[in-house]
Amino acid sequence: MSCHRGALIVLEGVDKAGKTTQCKKLVAALQHSGRPAEVMRFPDRTTSIGLLINSYLQKDRELEDHAIHLLFSANRWELVPSMKKKIEQGVTVVVDRYAFSGAAFTSAKQGFCLDWCKTPDVGLPKPDLVMFLKVSPAEAALRGQFGEERYETSVFQKTVQQRFEQLMKDPSVNWKVIDASKQIQDVHEDIIGHSLSAITTAQSQPIGELWK
Ligand code: ADP
Ligand code: FDM
């Protein structure tokens, strides 16, 4: 077993920015180079809370806006023990969306402020690196039509993008903005570069607490 902890690396961005594609490529490249790595994604729709979230996103069920926000957060908290265990065992965990999506999406709704939205996630394991995959709404639209799920409209996604911009002003989080309009392989190379340095830095540091 490795004596160094793994890193917690998060990919964020609006719909179709390439998060899922790049998470898979990053984990495959790290594993190929002999570094243990695993992917996680939020929401994790496989747990009982995740099934409830899935039915909300698929519009099969209505849930009050505050209540669904807290369920998204609970879905992260319920997976903290397994996430921490992997990291402590030396596995780098690459996460497709995290608390930043939680705060950006709910605060894009009427009557929600960013501070209230961040509160339930305060104290989660703090990512060593958060990469924001940036594409313009026009470029994202070229990658396919929106599906049927809740939140998949260009007006809402534009507000979400503005909320992400606000979150990125926080210097306590190690944000890197990635130009995700480039070719898949070029984006991957930028991501690998930032990830390798985050993995090295994380080895000598304890896991932090988010927004604390
Ligand atoms: P997300 O997880 O951010 O919603 P995906 O990784 O599922 O995005 O990608 C959405 C679509 O865009 C997929 O069809 C994927 O193949 C394509 N795609 C991803 N990255 C790029 C890129 N850099 N250039 C062009 N198409 C891309
Ligand atoms: N989403 C995701 C939230 O509203 N809050 C959250 O905390 C998280 C993690 O759920 F529309 C939204 C963002 C997106 C949807 O879609 C999940 P994907 O395709 O599974 O990433």
PDB file of C-alpha atoms in Angstrom, residues 3-208:
ATOM      1  CA  CYS A   3       2.355   5.592   2.207  1.00  0.00           C
ATOM      2  CA  HIS A   4       1.228   8.862   0.627  1.00  0.00           C
ATOM      3  CA  ARG A   5      -2.388   9.955   0.474  1.00  0.00           C
ATOM      4  CA  GLY A   6      -4.075  10.384  -2.893  1.00  0.00           C
ATOM      5  CA  ALA A   7      -5.426  13.711  -4.118  1.00  0.00           C
ATOM      6  CA  LEU A   8      -9.031  14.854  -4.390  1.00  0.00           C
ATOM      7  CA  ILE A   9      -9.499  16.353  -7.853  1.00  0.00           C
ATOM      8  CA  VAL A  10     -12.811  17.855  -9.008  1.00  0.00           C
ATOM      9  CA  LEU A  11     -14.016  18.710 -12.498  1.00  0.00           C
ATOM     10  CA  GLU A  12     -16.769  21.303 -12.733  1.00  0.00           C
ATOM     11  CA  GLY A  13     -18.475  23.135 -15.567  1.00  0.00           C
ATOM     12  CA  VAL A  14     -21.798  23.595 -17.278  1.00  0.00           C
ATOM     13  CA  ASP A  15     -23.619  20.868 -19.181  1.00  0.00           C
ATOM     14  CA  LYS A  16     -21.608  19.384 -22.094  1.00  0.00           C
ATOM     15  CA  ALA A  17     -18.364  21.096 -21.074  1.00  0.00           C
ATOM     16  CA  GLY A  18     -16.705  17.651 -21.296  1.00  0.00           C
ATOM     17  CA  LYS A  19     -16.523  16.762 -17.584  1.00  0.00           C
ATOM     18  CA  THR A  20     -17.441  13.084 -17.937  1.00  0.00           C
ATOM     19  CA  THR A  21     -15.163  12.590 -20.964  1.00  0.00           C
ATOM     20  CA  GLN A  22     -12.214  14.198 -19.166  1.00  0.00           C
ATOM     21  CA  CYS A  23     -12.770  12.437 -15.809  1.00  0.00           C
ATOM     22  CA  LYS A  24     -12.555   9.072 -17.582  1.00  0.00           C
ATOM     23  CA  LYS A  25      -9.458  10.065 -19.563  1.00  0.00           C
ATOM     24  CA  LEU A  26      -7.730  11.435 -16.460  1.00  0.00           C
ATOM     25  CA  VAL A  27      -8.361   8.285 -14.406  1.00  0.00           C
ATOM     26  CA  ALA A  28      -7.212   6.057 -17.287  1.00  0.00           C
ATOM     27  CA  ALA A  29      -4.004   8.093 -17.760  1.00  0.00           C
ATOM     28  CA  LEU A  30      -3.186   8.096 -14.037  1.00  0.00           C
ATOM     29  CA  GLN A  31      -3.766   4.345 -13.777  1.00  0.00           C
ATOM     30  CA  HIS A  32      -1.654   3.777 -16.903  1.00  0.00           C
ATOM     31  CA  SER A  33       1.230   5.670 -15.266  1.00  0.00           C
ATOM     32  CA  GLY A  34       0.994   3.460 -12.152  1.00  0.00           C
ATOM     33  CA  ARG A  35      -0.892   5.947  -9.947  1.00  0.00           C
ATOM     34  CA  PRO A  36      -4.002   4.445  -8.301  1.00  0.00           C
ATOM     35  CA  ALA A  37      -7.055   6.489  -9.325  1.00  0.00           C
ATOM     36  CA  GLU A  38     -10.835   6.150  -9.264  1.00  0.00           C
ATOM     37  CA  VAL A  39     -13.746   8.202 -10.506  1.00  0.00           C
ATOM     38  CA  MET A  40     -16.753   9.286  -8.435  1.00  0.00           C
ATOM     39  CA  ARG A  41     -19.663  11.443  -9.592  1.00  0.00           C
ATOM     40  CA  PHE A  42     -22.302  13.600  -7.956  1.00  0.00           C
ATOM     41  CA  PRO A  43     -25.120  13.128  -7.790  1.00  0.00           C
ATOM     42  CA  ASP A  44     -24.407   9.434  -7.199  1.00  0.00           C
ATOM     43  CA  ARG A  45     -27.776   8.145  -8.354  1.00  0.00           C
ATOM     44  CA  THR A  46     -27.247   4.600  -7.000  1.00  0.00           C
ATOM     45  CA  THR A  47     -27.920   5.253  -3.277  1.00  0.00           C
ATOM     46  CA  SER A  48     -31.440   5.663  -1.798  1.00  0.00           C
ATOM     47  CA  ILE A  49     -30.925   9.438  -1.616  1.00  0.00           C
ATOM     48  CA  GLY A  50     -29.496   9.319  -5.162  1.00  0.00           C
ATOM     49  CA  LEU A  51     -32.595   7.510  -6.449  1.00  0.00           C
ATOM     50  CA  LEU A  52     -34.762  10.306  -5.027  1.00  0.00           C
ATOM     51  CA  ILE A  53     -32.540  12.917  -6.705  1.00  0.00           C
ATOM     52  CA  ASN A  54     -32.705  10.967  -9.979  1.00  0.00           C
ATOM     53  CA  SER A  55     -36.505  10.967  -9.929  1.00  0.00           C
ATOM     54  CA  TYR A  56     -36.436  14.749  -9.294  1.00  0.00           C
ATOM     55  CA  LEU A  57     -33.992  15.383 -12.164  1.00  0.00           C
ATOM     56  CA  GLN A  58     -36.067  13.207 -14.496  1.00  0.00           C
ATOM     57  CA  LYS A  59     -39.156  15.215 -13.482  1.00  0.00           C
ATOM     58  CA  ASP A  60     -40.946  12.113 -12.148  1.00  0.00           C
ATOM     59  CA  ARG A  61     -41.215  13.777  -8.733  1.00  0.00           C
ATOM     60  CA  GLU A  62     -41.529  17.341  -7.414  1.00  0.00           C
ATOM     61  CA  LEU A  63     -39.492  18.344  -4.372  1.00  0.00           C
ATOM     62  CA  GLU A  64     -39.352  21.678  -2.589  1.00  0.00           C
ATOM     63  CA  ASP A  65     -36.236  23.663  -3.683  1.00  0.00           C
ATOM     64  CA  HIS A  66     -34.589  23.825  -0.232  1.00  0.00           C
ATOM     65  CA  ALA A  67     -35.305  20.134   0.358  1.00  0.00           C
ATOM     66  CA  ILE A  68     -33.711  18.978  -2.916  1.00  0.00           C
ATOM     67  CA  HIS A  69     -30.691  21.185  -2.244  1.00  0.00           C
ATOM     68  CA  LEU A  70     -30.163  19.468   1.109  1.00  0.00           C
ATOM     69  CA  LEU A  71     -30.589  16.045  -0.523  1.00  0.00           C
ATOM     70  CA  PHE A  72     -27.815  16.816  -3.049  1.00  0.00           C
ATOM     71  CA  SER A  73     -25.594  17.758  -0.095  1.00  0.00           C
ATOM     72  CA  ALA A  74     -26.622  14.657   1.904  1.00  0.00           C
ATOM     73  CA  ASN A  75     -25.683  12.555  -1.138  1.00  0.00           C
ATOM     74  CA  ARG A  76     -22.132  13.938  -0.881  1.00  0.00           C
ATOM     75  CA  TRP A  77     -21.931  13.501   2.903  1.00  0.00           C
ATOM     76  CA  GLU A  78     -23.090   9.876   2.740  1.00  0.00           C
ATOM     77  CA  LEU A  79     -20.136   9.097   0.445  1.00  0.00           C
ATOM     78  CA  VAL A  80     -17.494  10.969   2.499  1.00  0.00           C
ATOM     79  CA  PRO A  81     -16.380   7.868   4.484  1.00  0.00           C
ATOM     80  CA  SER A  82     -15.649   5.859   1.321  1.00  0.00           C
ATOM     81  CA  MET A  83     -14.056   8.877  -0.396  1.00  0.00           C
ATOM     82  CA  LYS A  84     -11.747   9.516   2.587  1.00  0.00           C
ATOM     83  CA  LYS A  85     -10.839   5.843   2.857  1.00  0.00           C
ATOM     84  CA  LYS A  86      -9.729   5.720  -0.777  1.00  0.00           C
ATOM     85  CA  ILE A  87      -7.683   8.933  -0.437  1.00  0.00           C
ATOM     86  CA  GLU A  88      -6.016   7.707   2.757  1.00  0.00           C
ATOM     87  CA  GLN A  89      -5.142   4.443   0.978  1.00  0.00           C
ATOM     88  CA  GLY A  90      -3.262   6.446  -1.682  1.00  0.00           C
ATOM     89  CA  VAL A  91      -5.959   6.506  -4.350  1.00  0.00           C
ATOM     90  CA  THR A  92      -6.476   9.764  -6.244  1.00  0.00           C
ATOM     91  CA  VAL A  93     -10.210  10.387  -6.448  1.00  0.00           C
ATOM     92  CA  VAL A  94     -11.404  12.248  -9.551  1.00  0.00           C
ATOM     93  CA  VAL A  95     -14.887  13.687  -9.033  1.00  0.00           C
ATOM     94  CA  ASP A  96     -17.387  14.632 -11.744  1.00  0.00           C
ATOM     95  CA  ARG A  97     -19.226  17.608 -10.074  1.00  0.00           C
ATOM     96  CA  TYR A  98     -19.102  18.413  -6.338  1.00  0.00           C
ATOM     97  CA  ALA A  99     -20.385  21.041  -3.894  1.00  0.00           C
ATOM     98  CA  PHE A 100     -19.672  23.825  -6.421  1.00  0.00           C
ATOM     99  CA  SER A 101     -22.386  22.451  -8.727  1.00  0.00           C
ATOM    100  CA  GLY A 102     -24.642  22.237  -5.681  1.00  0.00           C
ATOM    101  CA  ALA A 103     -24.184  25.926  -4.842  1.00  0.00           C
ATOM    102  CA  ALA A 104     -24.169  27.133  -8.480  1.00  0.00           C
ATOM    103  CA  PHE A 105     -27.363  25.320  -9.522  1.00  0.00           C
ATOM    104  CA  THR A 106     -29.538  26.088  -6.482  1.00  0.00           C
ATOM    105  CA  SER A 107     -28.395  29.722  -6.264  1.00  0.00           C
ATOM    106  CA  ALA A 108     -29.417  30.132  -9.920  1.00  0.00           C
ATOM    107  CA  LYS A 109     -33.026  29.686  -8.696  1.00  0.00           C
ATOM    108  CA  GLN A 110     -35.102  32.686  -7.578  1.00  0.00           C
ATOM    109  CA  GLY A 111     -34.723  33.622  -3.900  1.00  0.00           C
ATOM    110  CA  PHE A 112     -31.506  31.698  -3.124  1.00  0.00           C
ATOM    111  CA  CYS A 113     -28.215  33.324  -2.149  1.00  0.00           C
ATOM    112  CA  LEU A 114     -24.839  31.697  -2.631  1.00  0.00           C
ATOM    113  CA  ASP A 115     -23.970  31.758   1.083  1.00  0.00           C
ATOM    114  CA  TRP A 116     -27.086  29.816   2.118  1.00  0.00           C
ATOM    115  CA  CYS A 117     -26.434  27.309  -0.661  1.00  0.00           C
ATOM    116  CA  LYS A 118     -22.831  26.697   0.457  1.00  0.00           C
ATOM    117  CA  THR A 119     -23.671  26.106   4.134  1.00  0.00           C
ATOM    118  CA  PRO A 120     -24.664  22.402   4.120  1.00  0.00           C
ATOM    119  CA  ASP A 121     -21.407  21.492   2.324  1.00  0.00           C
ATOM    120  CA  VAL A 122     -19.105  23.389   4.719  1.00  0.00           C
ATOM    121  CA  GLY A 123     -16.542  20.908   6.069  1.00  0.00           C
ATOM    122  CA  LEU A 124     -16.655  18.375   3.218  1.00  0.00           C
ATOM    123  CA  PRO A 125     -13.231  17.049   2.189  1.00  0.00           C
ATOM    124  CA  LYS A 126     -11.610  19.981   0.409  1.00  0.00           C
ATOM    125  CA  PRO A 127     -10.478  19.283  -3.147  1.00  0.00           C
ATOM    126  CA  ASP A 128      -6.737  19.701  -3.750  1.00  0.00           C
ATOM    127  CA  LEU A 129      -7.640  20.977  -7.214  1.00  0.00           C
ATOM    128  CA  VAL A 130     -10.866  22.123  -8.881  1.00  0.00           C
ATOM    129  CA  MET A 131     -10.747  22.483 -12.646  1.00  0.00           C
ATOM    130  CA  PHE A 132     -13.502  24.535 -14.252  1.00  0.00           C
ATOM    131  CA  LEU A 133     -14.024  23.416 -17.838  1.00  0.00           C
ATOM    132  CA  LYS A 134     -14.973  26.598 -19.626  1.00  0.00           C
ATOM    133  CA  VAL A 135     -16.933  26.612 -22.889  1.00  0.00           C
ATOM    134  CA  SER A 136     -19.246  29.265 -24.259  1.00  0.00           C
ATOM    135  CA  PRO A 137     -22.955  28.362 -24.377  1.00  0.00           C
ATOM    136  CA  ALA A 138     -22.694  28.495 -28.207  1.00  0.00           C
ATOM    137  CA  GLU A 139     -19.875  25.905 -28.244  1.00  0.00           C
ATOM    138  CA  ALA A 140     -21.725  23.674 -25.774  1.00  0.00           C
ATOM    139  CA  ALA A 141     -24.829  23.821 -28.001  1.00  0.00           C
ATOM    140  CA  LEU A 142     -22.756  22.447 -30.917  1.00  0.00           C
ATOM    141  CA  ARG A 143     -22.096  19.324 -28.812  1.00  0.00           C
ATOM    142  CA  GLY A 144     -25.777  18.314 -28.906  1.00  0.00           C
ATOM    143  CA  GLN A 145     -29.224  19.377 -27.873  1.00  0.00           C
ATOM    144  CA  PHE A 146     -30.302  19.607 -24.255  1.00  0.00           C
ATOM    145  CA  GLY A 147     -32.010  16.490 -22.980  1.00  0.00           C
ATOM    146  CA  GLU A 148     -35.241  16.240 -21.053  1.00  0.00           C
ATOM    147  CA  GLU A 149     -33.822  16.614 -17.539  1.00  0.00           C
ATOM    148  CA  ARG A 150     -34.528  19.463 -15.165  1.00  0.00           C
ATOM    149  CA  TYR A 151     -32.140  22.457 -15.481  1.00  0.00           C
ATOM    150  CA  GLU A 152     -31.324  21.661 -19.147  1.00  0.00           C
ATOM    151  CA  THR A 153     -32.251  25.020 -20.647  1.00  0.00           C
ATOM    152  CA  SER A 154     -29.832  27.618 -21.996  1.00  0.00           C
ATOM    153  CA  VAL A 155     -31.318  30.430 -19.865  1.00  0.00           C
ATOM    154  CA  PHE A 156     -30.803  28.490 -16.621  1.00  0.00           C
ATOM    155  CA  GLN A 157     -27.308  27.289 -17.646  1.00  0.00           C
ATOM    156  CA  LYS A 158     -26.271  30.895 -18.295  1.00  0.00           C
ATOM    157  CA  THR A 159     -27.196  31.882 -14.732  1.00  0.00           C
ATOM    158  CA  VAL A 160     -25.385  28.782 -13.441  1.00  0.00           C
ATOM    159  CA  GLN A 161     -22.249  29.899 -15.316  1.00  0.00           C
ATOM    160  CA  GLN A 162     -22.452  33.315 -13.568  1.00  0.00           C
ATOM    161  CA  ARG A 163     -22.714  31.611 -10.170  1.00  0.00           C
ATOM    162  CA  PHE A 164     -19.637  29.508 -10.961  1.00  0.00           C
ATOM    163  CA  GLU A 165     -17.786  32.752 -11.837  1.00  0.00           C
ATOM    164  CA  GLN A 166     -18.687  34.086  -8.353  1.00  0.00           C
ATOM    165  CA  LEU A 167     -17.526  30.855  -6.665  1.00  0.00           C
ATOM    166  CA  MET A 168     -14.210  31.024  -8.540  1.00  0.00           C
ATOM    167  CA  LYS A 169     -13.365  34.339  -6.867  1.00  0.00           C
ATOM    168  CA  ASP A 170     -12.793  32.439  -3.600  1.00  0.00           C
ATOM    169  CA  PRO A 171      -9.000  32.147  -3.136  1.00  0.00           C
ATOM    170  CA  SER A 172      -9.358  29.438  -0.459  1.00  0.00           C
ATOM    171  CA  VAL A 173     -10.113  26.948  -3.264  1.00  0.00           C
ATOM    172  CA  ASN A 174      -7.406  25.899  -5.757  1.00  0.00           C
ATOM    173  CA  TRP A 175      -9.326  26.761  -8.948  1.00  0.00           C
ATOM    174  CA  LYS A 176      -7.866  26.317 -12.434  1.00  0.00           C
ATOM    175  CA  VAL A 177      -9.838  27.437 -15.459  1.00  0.00           C
ATOM    176  CA  ILE A 178      -9.408  25.079 -18.411  1.00  0.00           C
ATOM    177  CA  ASP A 179     -10.161  26.123 -21.979  1.00  0.00           C
ATOM    178  CA  ALA A 180     -12.532  23.260 -22.766  1.00  0.00           C
ATOM    179  CA  SER A 181     -13.281  24.482 -26.288  1.00  0.00           C
ATOM    180  CA  LYS A 182     -10.044  22.846 -27.494  1.00  0.00           C
ATOM    181  CA  GLN A 183      -9.785  19.314 -28.941  1.00  0.00           C
ATOM    182  CA  ILE A 184     -10.457  16.524 -26.405  1.00  0.00           C
ATOM    183  CA  GLN A 185      -6.760  15.454 -26.334  1.00  0.00           C
ATOM    184  CA  ASP A 186      -5.484  19.024 -25.862  1.00  0.00           C
ATOM    185  CA  VAL A 187      -7.900  19.598 -22.965  1.00  0.00           C
ATOM    186  CA  HIS A 188      -6.731  16.287 -21.477  1.00  0.00           C
ATOM    187  CA  GLU A 189      -3.079  17.383 -21.603  1.00  0.00           C
ATOM    188  CA  ASP A 190      -3.864  20.606 -19.698  1.00  0.00           C
ATOM    189  CA  ILE A 191      -5.797  18.589 -17.114  1.00  0.00           C
ATOM    190  CA  ILE A 192      -3.015  16.023 -16.662  1.00  0.00           C
ATOM    191  CA  GLY A 193      -0.450  18.779 -16.095  1.00  0.00           C
ATOM    192  CA  HIS A 194      -2.443  20.413 -13.284  1.00  0.00           C
ATOM    193  CA  SER A 195      -3.379  17.026 -11.789  1.00  0.00           C
ATOM    194  CA  LEU A 196       0.186  15.728 -11.519  1.00  0.00           C
ATOM    195  CA  SER A 197       1.310  18.812  -9.633  1.00  0.00           C
ATOM    196  CA  ALA A 198      -1.746  18.631  -7.321  1.00  0.00           C
ATOM    197  CA  ILE A 199      -1.002  14.945  -6.600  1.00  0.00           C
ATOM    198  CA  THR A 200       2.590  15.805  -5.642  1.00  0.00           C
ATOM    199  CA  THR A 201       1.547  18.726  -3.412  1.00  0.00           C
ATOM    200  CA  ALA A 202      -1.221  16.708  -1.712  1.00  0.00           C
ATOM    201  CA  GLN A 203       1.235  13.999  -0.630  1.00  0.00           C
ATOM    202  CA  SER A 204       2.691  16.216   2.097  1.00  0.00           C
ATOM    203  CA  GLN A 205      -0.553  17.852   3.247  1.00  0.00           C
ATOM    204  CA  PRO A 206      -3.535  16.656   5.296  1.00  0.00           C
ATOM    205  CA  ILE A 207      -6.977  16.624   3.625  1.00  0.00           C
ATOM    206  CA  GLY A 208      -8.527  20.067   4.165  1.00  0.00           C
TER     207      GLY A 208
END
